[in-house]
Coordinates of C-alpha atoms in Angstrom, one line a residue:
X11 CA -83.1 -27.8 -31.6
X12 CA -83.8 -24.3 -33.1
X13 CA -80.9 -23.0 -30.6
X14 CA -78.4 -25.6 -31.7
X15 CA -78.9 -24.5 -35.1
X16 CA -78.3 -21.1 -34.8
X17 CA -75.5 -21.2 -32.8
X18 CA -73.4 -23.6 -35.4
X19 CA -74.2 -21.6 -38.5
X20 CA -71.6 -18.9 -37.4
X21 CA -69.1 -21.5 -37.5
X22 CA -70.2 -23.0 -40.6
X23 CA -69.5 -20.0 -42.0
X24 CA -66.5 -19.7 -40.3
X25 CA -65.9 -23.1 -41.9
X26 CA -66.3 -22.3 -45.7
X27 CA -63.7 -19.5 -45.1
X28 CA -61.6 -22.2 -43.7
X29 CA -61.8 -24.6 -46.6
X30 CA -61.4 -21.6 -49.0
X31 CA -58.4 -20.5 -47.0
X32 CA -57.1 -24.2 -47.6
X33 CA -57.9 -24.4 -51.2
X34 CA -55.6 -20.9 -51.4
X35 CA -52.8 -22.9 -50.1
X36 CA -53.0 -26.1 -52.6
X37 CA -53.2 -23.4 -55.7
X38 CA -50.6 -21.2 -54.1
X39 CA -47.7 -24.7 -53.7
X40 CA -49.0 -25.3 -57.6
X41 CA -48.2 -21.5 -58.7
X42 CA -51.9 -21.0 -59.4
X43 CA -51.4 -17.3 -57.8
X44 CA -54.4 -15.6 -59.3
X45 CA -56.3 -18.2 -57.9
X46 CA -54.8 -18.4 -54.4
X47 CA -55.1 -14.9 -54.3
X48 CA -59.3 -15.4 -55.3
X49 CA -59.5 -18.3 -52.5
X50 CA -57.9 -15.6 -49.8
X51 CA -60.5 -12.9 -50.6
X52 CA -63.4 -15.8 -50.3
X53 CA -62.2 -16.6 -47.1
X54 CA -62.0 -13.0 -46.0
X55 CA -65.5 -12.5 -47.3
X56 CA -66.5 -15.4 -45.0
X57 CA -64.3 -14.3 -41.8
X58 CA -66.6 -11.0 -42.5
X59 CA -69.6 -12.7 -42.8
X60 CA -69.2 -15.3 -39.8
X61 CA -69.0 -12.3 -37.3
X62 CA -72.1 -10.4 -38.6
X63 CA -74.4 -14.0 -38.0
X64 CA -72.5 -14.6 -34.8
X65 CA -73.9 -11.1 -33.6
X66 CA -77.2 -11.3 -35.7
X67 CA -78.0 -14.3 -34.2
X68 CA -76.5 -14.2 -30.4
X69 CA -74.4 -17.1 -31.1
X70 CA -71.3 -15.6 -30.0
X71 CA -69.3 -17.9 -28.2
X72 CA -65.5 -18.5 -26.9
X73 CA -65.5 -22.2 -29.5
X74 CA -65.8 -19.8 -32.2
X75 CA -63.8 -17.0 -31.7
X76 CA -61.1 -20.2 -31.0
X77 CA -62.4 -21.6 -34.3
X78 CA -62.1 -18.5 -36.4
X79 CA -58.8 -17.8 -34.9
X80 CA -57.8 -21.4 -36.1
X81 CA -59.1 -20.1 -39.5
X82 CA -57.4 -17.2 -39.8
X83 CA -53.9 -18.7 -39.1
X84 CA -54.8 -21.4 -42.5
X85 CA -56.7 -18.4 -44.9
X86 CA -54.5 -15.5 -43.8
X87 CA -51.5 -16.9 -42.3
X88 CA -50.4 -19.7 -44.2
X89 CA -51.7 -18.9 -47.5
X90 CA -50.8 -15.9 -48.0
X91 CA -46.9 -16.8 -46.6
X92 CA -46.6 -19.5 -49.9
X93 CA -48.0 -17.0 -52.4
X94 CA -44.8 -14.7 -50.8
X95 CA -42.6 -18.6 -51.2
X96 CA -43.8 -19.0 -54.5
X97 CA -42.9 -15.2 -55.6
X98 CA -39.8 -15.6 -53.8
X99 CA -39.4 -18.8 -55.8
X100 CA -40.3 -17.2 -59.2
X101 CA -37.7 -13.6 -58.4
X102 CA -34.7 -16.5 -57.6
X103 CA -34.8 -18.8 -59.7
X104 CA -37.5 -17.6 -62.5
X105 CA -39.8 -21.0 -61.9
X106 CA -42.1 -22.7 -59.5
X107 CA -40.8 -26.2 -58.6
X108 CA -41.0 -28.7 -56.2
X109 CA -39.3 -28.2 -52.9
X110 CA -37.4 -31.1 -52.8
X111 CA -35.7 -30.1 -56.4
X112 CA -35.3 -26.9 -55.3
X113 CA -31.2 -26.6 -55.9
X114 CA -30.4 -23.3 -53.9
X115 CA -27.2 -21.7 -52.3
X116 CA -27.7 -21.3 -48.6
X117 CA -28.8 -17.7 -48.4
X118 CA -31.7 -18.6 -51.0
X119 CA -32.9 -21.1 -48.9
X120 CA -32.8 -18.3 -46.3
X121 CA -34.2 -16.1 -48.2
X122 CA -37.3 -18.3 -49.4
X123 CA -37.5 -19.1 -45.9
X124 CA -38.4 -15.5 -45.0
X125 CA -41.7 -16.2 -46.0
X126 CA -42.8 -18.0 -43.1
X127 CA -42.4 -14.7 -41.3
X128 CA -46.4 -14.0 -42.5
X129 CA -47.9 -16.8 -40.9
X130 CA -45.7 -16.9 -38.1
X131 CA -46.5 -13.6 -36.8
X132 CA -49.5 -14.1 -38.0
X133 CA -50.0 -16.6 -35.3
X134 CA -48.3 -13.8 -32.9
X135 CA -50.6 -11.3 -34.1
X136 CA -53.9 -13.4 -33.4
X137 CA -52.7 -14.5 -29.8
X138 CA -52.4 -10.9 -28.6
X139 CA -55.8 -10.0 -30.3
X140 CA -57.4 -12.9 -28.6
X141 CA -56.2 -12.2 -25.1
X142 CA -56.7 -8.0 -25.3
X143 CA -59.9 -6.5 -24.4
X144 CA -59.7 -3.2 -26.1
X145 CA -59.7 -4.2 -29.7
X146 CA -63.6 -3.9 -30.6
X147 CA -63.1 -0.4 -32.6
X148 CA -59.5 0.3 -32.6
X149 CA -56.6 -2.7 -33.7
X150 CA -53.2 -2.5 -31.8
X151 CA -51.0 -3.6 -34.9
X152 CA -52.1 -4.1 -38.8
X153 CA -55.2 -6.8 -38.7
X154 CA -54.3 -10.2 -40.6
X155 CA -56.7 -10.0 -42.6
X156 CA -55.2 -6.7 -44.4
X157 CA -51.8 -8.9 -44.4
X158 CA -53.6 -11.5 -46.3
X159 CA -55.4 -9.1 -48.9
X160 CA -52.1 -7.3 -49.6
X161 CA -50.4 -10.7 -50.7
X162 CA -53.5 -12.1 -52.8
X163 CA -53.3 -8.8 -54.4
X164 CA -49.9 -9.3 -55.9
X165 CA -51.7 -13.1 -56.5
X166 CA -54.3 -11.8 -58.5
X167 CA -52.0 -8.4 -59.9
X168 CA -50.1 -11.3 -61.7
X169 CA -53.0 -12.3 -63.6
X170 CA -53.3 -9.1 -65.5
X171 CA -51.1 -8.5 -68.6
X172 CA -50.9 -5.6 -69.1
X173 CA -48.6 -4.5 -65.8
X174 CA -45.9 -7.5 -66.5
X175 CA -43.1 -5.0 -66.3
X176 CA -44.3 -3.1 -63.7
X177 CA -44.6 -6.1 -61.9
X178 CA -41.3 -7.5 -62.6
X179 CA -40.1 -4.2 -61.2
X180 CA -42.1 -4.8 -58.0
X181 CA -41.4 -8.6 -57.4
X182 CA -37.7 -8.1 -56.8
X183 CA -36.2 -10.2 -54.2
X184 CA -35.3 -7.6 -52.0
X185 CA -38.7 -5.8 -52.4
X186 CA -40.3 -8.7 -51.2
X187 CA -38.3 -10.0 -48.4
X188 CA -38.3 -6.3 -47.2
X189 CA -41.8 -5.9 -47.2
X190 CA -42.1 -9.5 -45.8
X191 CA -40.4 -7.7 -42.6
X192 CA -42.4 -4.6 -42.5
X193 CA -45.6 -6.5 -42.7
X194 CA -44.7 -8.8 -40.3
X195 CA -43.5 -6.1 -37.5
X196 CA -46.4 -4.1 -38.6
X197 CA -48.9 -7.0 -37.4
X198 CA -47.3 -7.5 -33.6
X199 CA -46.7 -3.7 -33.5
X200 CA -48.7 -1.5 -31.5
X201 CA -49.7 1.2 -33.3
X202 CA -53.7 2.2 -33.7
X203 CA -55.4 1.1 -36.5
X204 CA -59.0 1.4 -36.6
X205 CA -61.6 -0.9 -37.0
X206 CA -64.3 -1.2 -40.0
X207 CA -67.4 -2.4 -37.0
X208 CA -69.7 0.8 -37.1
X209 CA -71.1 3.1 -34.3
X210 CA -74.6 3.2 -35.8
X211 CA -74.8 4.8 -39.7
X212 CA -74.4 8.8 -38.3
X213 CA -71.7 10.4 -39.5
X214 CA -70.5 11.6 -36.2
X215 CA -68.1 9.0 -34.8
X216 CA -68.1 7.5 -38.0
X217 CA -66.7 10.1 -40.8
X218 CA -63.2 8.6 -41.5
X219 CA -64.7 4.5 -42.1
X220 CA -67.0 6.8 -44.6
X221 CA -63.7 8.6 -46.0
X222 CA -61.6 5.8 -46.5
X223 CA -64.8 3.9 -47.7
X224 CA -65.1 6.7 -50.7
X225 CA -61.6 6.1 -51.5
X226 CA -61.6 2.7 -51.4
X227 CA -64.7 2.9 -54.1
X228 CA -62.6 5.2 -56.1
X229 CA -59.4 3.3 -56.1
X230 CA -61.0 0.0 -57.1
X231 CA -62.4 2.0 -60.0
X232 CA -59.5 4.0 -61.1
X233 CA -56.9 0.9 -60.8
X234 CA -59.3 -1.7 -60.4
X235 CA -56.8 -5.1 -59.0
X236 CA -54.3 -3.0 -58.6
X237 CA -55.9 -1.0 -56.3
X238 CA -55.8 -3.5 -53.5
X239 CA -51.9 -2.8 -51.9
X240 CA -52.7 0.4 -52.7
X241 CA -55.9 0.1 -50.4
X242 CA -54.0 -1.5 -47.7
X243 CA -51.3 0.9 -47.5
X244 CA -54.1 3.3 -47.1
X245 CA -55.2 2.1 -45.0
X246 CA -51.7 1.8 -42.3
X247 CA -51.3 5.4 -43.4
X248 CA -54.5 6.6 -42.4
X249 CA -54.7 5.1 -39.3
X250 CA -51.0 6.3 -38.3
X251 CA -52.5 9.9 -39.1
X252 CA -55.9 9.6 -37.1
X253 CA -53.3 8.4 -34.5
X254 CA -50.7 11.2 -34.6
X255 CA -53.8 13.7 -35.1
X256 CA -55.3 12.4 -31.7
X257 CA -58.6 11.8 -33.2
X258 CA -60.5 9.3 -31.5
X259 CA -61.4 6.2 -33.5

């Protein structure tokens, strides 16, 4: 009985991320983006916290690495692809509304529907995780996980008053569908990016998760919200360097 109970609470966990992931979505379609943005860290909090139970407690299983892939496609997928409608929305036609009022040209409705790229590859992205056998320290492509903090950033970054030009300088059409495309091709890609799972605490083996730990700490305190696209581009940047500086990660 004991057995049966450990092994499910991984996937309860993997669960709670799940619903948070879906609660994202239902504030995201209202234009609640600060709060779809809150939901998507939650459920990235939980997708952290389901794999540190799964190992804690030897309940690692093929159902729920299939489960949590299933949960990443909702919370990091799908969510974060209608904040990007909903901005899309907001940069063309200055208001959130429903779809079927929606009275776009042809290339907006394009356009909007350039935001499906996220959970689309998305999807892509976890298929090839799932299947490869080598991605325990080192990610081939940008984790969707970072996709999905990058876009409850800007969520969350719209919240905060004081940056509403800035912002309105940022959320441009163009700015958005081209980073729509990046991140998208930056997911399926196969370039190294390294994992946050630790060798042990030593330094050796470990000194750049320790480095981009410090400035993680120091962004978040020097920009606070707005440190979080700032974190993730890092983040791509870092890894591309550790990559290009052969250092093994």
């Amino acid at each position: 009985m004991m057995n049966k109970i450990k092994s499910a609470i991984p996937s309860f966990i993997t669960s709670l991320g799940l619903f948070s992931g879906s609660l994202a979505c239902v504030f995201a379609i209202d234009g609640q983006l600060g709060w779809a943005g809150l939901f998507i860290l939650i459920a990235a909090v939980f997708d952290f916290l389901d794999g540190i139970a799964a190992r804690a407690l030897r309940a690692i299983s093929t159902f729920g690495k299939e489960l949590d892939s299933l949960a990443d496609v909702i919370s990091f997928g799908i969510a974060p692809g209608l904040i990007l409608f909903t901005l899309l929305e907001y940069s063309l036609f200055k208001t959130n509304q429903p779809i079927q009022t929606i009275e776009g040209k042809w290339y907006e409705w394009l356009i909007l529907f350039s935001a499906f790229l996220i959970p689309i590859f998305g999807a892509l992205r976890l298929a090839k995780f799932n299947i490869a056998e080598n991605q325990t320290n080192t990610f081939k492509g940008l984790p969707i996980p970072a996709n999905a903090i990058l876009w409850a950033s800007f969520g969350l970054m719209l919240e905060f008053q004081d940056h509403q030009e800035l912002l309105k300088l940022l959320f441009t059409t163009k700015n958005l569908v081209f980073l729509a495309v990046v991140i998208s091709g930056l997911m399926v890609s196969d370039i190294p990016m390294f994992s946050f799972k630790m060798k042990g605490i030593r330094w050796k083996g470990n000194w750049f998760r320790y480095v981009f730990l410090g400035i993680t700490i120091i962004l978040l305190v020097v920009l606070k919200v707005l440190a979080l696209p700032v974190i993730i581009l890092a983040y791509i940047l870092f890894s591309i360097l550790l990559y290009l500086l052969k250092i093994d990660f």
